[in-house]
Amino acid sequence: MKTKKIFLIQSLFCLLLLPSCEKDNFTGPNACFYGSIRDVKTGELVETDLQNGATIEAYELGYENPSAQTWVIKNNGEFRNNLVFSNKYDLYLRNANFYPLEFKSFEIKPGNNEYNFEVEPYIRIKSPTITHNQNEIVATFSLEGGRENTIIKNIRLYAFSDMHVGEAVKFDIQSSNDKTNNINEIIDPSKQYELSINLEKNTNLFKAGRSYYFRIGAIASLDDVGTVRHNYAPAVKISF
């Protein structure tokens, strides 16, 4: 009798383990999806913010109510997701710094999948220069709208201690001509802009013997495109 009880207990224990064994047998992610966001006109990377920047919104097909997956785009405009299930997806590129795009039934195959999205950025920052002139950091540039009659809202020269500098990660610069807000005019490609940071007024932020990153950013004023995010020129590293 005692042996029978032991056998029953062991049998019940094995049954309890079955569901967990079944879960362990599920196939894991078997694909990588990587590439870049590129300007359809120039072929250049469309840079963004790593935090609160542009993303790829993905919905895996084959489920009744698929949940949104958010695939991050790096600040330089490249992306990589090494843990993707091969399948068909609806992809949405929206609430970004370029005109929205969507891709229905986009197929991701097992293994490596490279894709470069071609987009129309809201703003192009043209001929950017950032120089260290004695006690100032000076940025010069012009702007070009991604489409006709694009309105420029704000421009700014960002500074921070690492490469992720931008609207989400920046120093609070004081007593400088580092930004212009509420411009609200149609972009004139012939107009030259200049922004600067007074280093003498910000000695608490910039220390000798260290390197800092500086980046020009601009944001457009647009309707009916969702959240509008900043466009950027590549960051410049300057050693003090």
Coordinates of C-alpha atoms in Angstrom, one line a residue:
M1 CA 0.0 0.0 0.0
K2 CA 2.8 2.3 0.9
T3 CA 4.5 1.6 -2.4
K4 CA 1.2 2.5 -4.3
K5 CA 1.0 5.8 -2.5
I6 CA 4.6 6.6 -3.4
F7 CA 3.9 5.7 -7.1
L8 CA 0.8 8.0 -7.2
I9 CA 2.7 10.9 -5.7
Q10 CA 5.5 10.5 -8.2
S11 CA 2.9 10.3 -11.1
L12 CA 1.2 13.5 -10.0
F13 CA 4.5 15.2 -9.7
C14 CA 5.5 14.3 -13.2
L15 CA 2.1 15.5 -14.5
L16 CA 2.7 18.9 -12.9
L17 CA 6.0 19.2 -14.6
L18 CA 4.6 18.5 -18.1
P19 CA 3.4 22.1 -18.8
S20 CA 6.8 23.6 -18.0
C21 CA 8.5 21.0 -20.2
E22 CA 6.2 22.0 -23.1
K23 CA 7.1 25.7 -22.6
D24 CA 10.8 24.8 -22.6
N25 CA 10.4 23.1 -26.0
F26 CA 9.2 26.3 -27.7
T27 CA 11.5 27.6 -30.4
G28 CA 13.3 30.8 -29.5
P29 CA 14.0 33.8 -31.7
N30 CA 15.7 32.6 -34.9
A31 CA 16.3 35.9 -36.8
C32 CA 18.2 39.1 -36.7
F33 CA 16.9 42.3 -38.2
Y34 CA 19.2 45.2 -38.7
G35 CA 19.9 48.2 -41.0
S36 CA 19.5 51.9 -41.0
I37 CA 17.2 54.9 -41.6
R38 CA 18.4 56.8 -44.6
D39 CA 17.5 60.0 -46.3
V40 CA 15.9 59.1 -49.6
K41 CA 17.5 62.2 -51.3
T42 CA 21.1 62.2 -49.9
G43 CA 21.5 58.6 -48.7
E44 CA 22.8 59.9 -45.4
L45 CA 21.8 58.4 -42.0
V46 CA 18.8 60.2 -40.4
E47 CA 20.0 60.7 -36.8
T48 CA 17.7 60.7 -33.8
D49 CA 17.7 60.5 -30.0
L50 CA 18.4 57.2 -28.3
Q51 CA 15.9 58.2 -25.6
N52 CA 12.5 59.3 -26.8
G53 CA 13.6 59.2 -30.4
A54 CA 12.4 57.5 -33.5
T55 CA 11.5 53.8 -33.3
I56 CA 10.1 50.9 -35.4
E57 CA 6.7 49.7 -34.2
A58 CA 6.3 46.1 -35.1
Y59 CA 3.2 43.8 -35.0
E60 CA 3.9 40.1 -35.5
L61 CA 1.1 38.6 -37.7
G62 CA -0.6 35.3 -37.0
Y63 CA -2.2 36.3 -33.7
E64 CA -5.7 37.6 -33.0
N65 CA -4.5 40.7 -31.1
P66 CA -0.8 41.1 -31.6
S67 CA 1.0 43.4 -29.2
A68 CA 3.2 46.3 -30.4
Q69 CA 6.9 45.6 -30.2
T70 CA 9.1 48.7 -30.0
W71 CA 12.5 48.3 -31.8
V72 CA 14.9 51.1 -30.9
I73 CA 16.8 53.1 -33.5
K74 CA 20.2 54.2 -32.3
N75 CA 21.1 57.9 -32.2
N76 CA 23.2 57.6 -35.4
G77 CA 20.2 56.2 -37.4
E78 CA 21.1 52.6 -37.4
F79 CA 19.2 49.7 -35.7
R80 CA 19.7 46.1 -34.7
N81 CA 17.5 43.5 -33.1
N82 CA 19.1 40.1 -32.6
L83 CA 16.1 38.5 -31.0
V84 CA 13.4 38.3 -33.6
F85 CA 11.1 35.5 -34.6
S86 CA 11.0 34.8 -38.3
N87 CA 7.5 35.7 -39.5
K88 CA 5.6 38.4 -41.3
Y89 CA 5.1 41.8 -39.5
D90 CA 3.3 45.0 -40.0
L91 CA 5.9 47.7 -39.4
Y92 CA 5.1 51.4 -38.7
L93 CA 7.7 54.1 -38.7
R94 CA 5.9 57.1 -37.2
N95 CA 6.1 59.7 -34.4
A96 CA 9.6 60.3 -35.6
N97 CA 11.7 63.0 -37.4
F98 CA 10.7 61.9 -40.9
Y99 CA 7.4 61.5 -42.7
P100 CA 5.5 58.4 -41.5
L101 CA 5.8 55.1 -43.3
E102 CA 4.2 51.7 -43.0
F103 CA 5.0 48.3 -44.3
K104 CA 2.3 45.6 -44.4
S105 CA 3.3 41.9 -44.2
F106 CA 7.0 42.7 -44.1
E107 CA 8.8 39.3 -44.1
I108 CA 11.6 38.6 -41.7
K109 CA 13.3 35.3 -42.6
P110 CA 15.4 33.0 -40.4
G111 CA 19.0 34.2 -40.0
N112 CA 20.3 37.7 -40.9
N113 CA 17.9 40.3 -42.4
E114 CA 19.3 43.6 -43.4
Y115 CA 17.1 46.5 -44.5
N116 CA 17.7 50.1 -45.1
F117 CA 14.6 52.3 -44.8
E118 CA 14.5 55.3 -47.1
V119 CA 12.6 58.2 -45.6
E120 CA 12.0 61.9 -46.0
P121 CA 13.4 63.8 -43.0
Y122 CA 11.4 66.8 -41.8
I123 CA 14.6 68.9 -41.8
R124 CA 18.1 68.5 -43.3
I125 CA 20.9 70.3 -41.5
K126 CA 23.2 71.4 -44.3
S127 CA 27.0 72.3 -44.2
P128 CA 27.3 72.0 -40.4
T129 CA 30.5 73.1 -38.7
I130 CA 31.3 73.1 -35.0
T131 CA 34.6 74.7 -33.9
H132 CA 36.3 75.6 -30.6
N133 CA 37.3 79.3 -30.8
Q134 CA 39.1 80.4 -27.7
N135 CA 36.3 80.7 -25.1
E136 CA 33.5 79.7 -27.4
I137 CA 32.0 76.7 -29.2
V138 CA 30.6 78.0 -32.4
A139 CA 28.2 76.2 -34.8
T140 CA 27.2 77.3 -38.3
F141 CA 24.8 75.7 -40.6
S142 CA 21.8 76.1 -42.9
L143 CA 18.6 74.2 -43.1
E144 CA 16.5 72.5 -45.8
G145 CA 13.0 71.3 -45.5
G146 CA 12.2 67.7 -46.4
R147 CA 9.2 69.0 -48.3
E148 CA 8.2 72.5 -49.5
N149 CA 7.1 75.1 -47.0
T150 CA 8.4 73.3 -44.0
I151 CA 8.3 75.5 -40.9
I152 CA 11.2 75.6 -38.5
K153 CA 10.3 75.9 -34.9
N154 CA 13.5 75.6 -32.8
I155 CA 17.2 75.2 -33.3
R156 CA 19.8 74.4 -30.7
L157 CA 23.5 73.6 -30.2
Y158 CA 23.6 70.7 -27.7
A159 CA 26.5 69.7 -25.5
F160 CA 27.1 66.8 -23.2
S161 CA 29.8 64.5 -21.9
D162 CA 29.0 61.5 -24.1
M163 CA 28.0 60.7 -27.7
H164 CA 24.2 60.4 -26.9
V165 CA 23.9 64.2 -26.7
G166 CA 20.6 65.6 -27.9
E167 CA 17.2 66.8 -26.7
A168 CA 16.9 64.0 -24.1
V169 CA 20.5 64.2 -22.9
K170 CA 22.1 67.6 -22.6
F171 CA 23.8 70.2 -20.4
D172 CA 21.8 73.2 -19.2
I173 CA 23.9 75.9 -20.9
Q174 CA 23.8 79.3 -19.4
S175 CA 24.4 82.9 -20.7
S176 CA 24.9 81.8 -24.3
N177 CA 23.5 82.0 -27.8
D178 CA 23.0 78.2 -27.9
K179 CA 19.4 78.1 -29.0
T180 CA 16.6 80.0 -30.8
N181 CA 13.0 79.1 -30.0
N182 CA 9.7 79.9 -31.6
I183 CA 11.2 80.9 -35.0
N184 CA 8.0 79.7 -36.8
E185 CA 8.9 80.6 -40.3
I186 CA 9.2 78.7 -43.6
I187 CA 12.7 77.4 -44.0
D188 CA 14.9 79.5 -46.3
P189 CA 17.8 77.3 -47.6
S190 CA 19.9 80.3 -48.3
K191 CA 19.8 81.5 -44.7
Q192 CA 22.9 80.9 -42.5
Y193 CA 22.5 80.2 -38.8
E194 CA 25.1 80.6 -36.0
L195 CA 24.8 79.3 -32.5
S196 CA 27.4 79.5 -29.7
I197 CA 28.3 78.4 -26.2
N198 CA 30.2 80.7 -23.9
L199 CA 32.7 78.5 -22.1
E200 CA 33.6 81.2 -19.5
K201 CA 30.0 81.3 -18.4
N202 CA 29.8 77.5 -18.1
T203 CA 33.0 76.5 -16.3
N204 CA 31.1 74.2 -14.0
L205 CA 30.2 72.0 -17.1
F206 CA 33.4 72.0 -19.1
K207 CA 36.6 70.9 -17.5
A208 CA 40.2 70.9 -18.8
G209 CA 41.6 67.5 -19.8
R210 CA 38.2 66.1 -20.7
S211 CA 36.3 65.6 -24.0
Y212 CA 32.7 66.7 -24.8
Y213 CA 30.2 66.1 -27.6
F214 CA 28.4 68.9 -29.5
R215 CA 25.5 68.4 -31.8
I216 CA 23.3 70.7 -33.9
G217 CA 19.5 70.0 -33.7
A218 CA 16.4 71.4 -35.2
I219 CA 12.7 70.6 -34.9
A220 CA 9.9 71.4 -37.4
S221 CA 6.4 72.5 -36.8
L222 CA 4.0 70.2 -38.6
D223 CA 0.4 69.0 -38.4
D224 CA -1.2 65.6 -38.9
V225 CA 2.1 63.6 -38.6
G226 CA 1.9 62.6 -35.0
T227 CA 4.7 63.4 -32.6
V228 CA 7.4 65.5 -34.3
R229 CA 11.0 64.8 -33.1
H230 CA 14.3 66.6 -33.6
N231 CA 16.5 66.2 -36.7
Y232 CA 20.3 66.3 -36.1
A233 CA 23.7 66.7 -37.6
P234 CA 26.4 64.2 -36.5
A235 CA 27.9 65.0 -33.1
V236 CA 31.4 66.4 -33.0
K237 CA 33.9 65.5 -30.2
I238 CA 36.1 68.3 -28.8
S239 CA 38.8 67.8 -26.3
F240 CA 39.6 70.5 -23.8

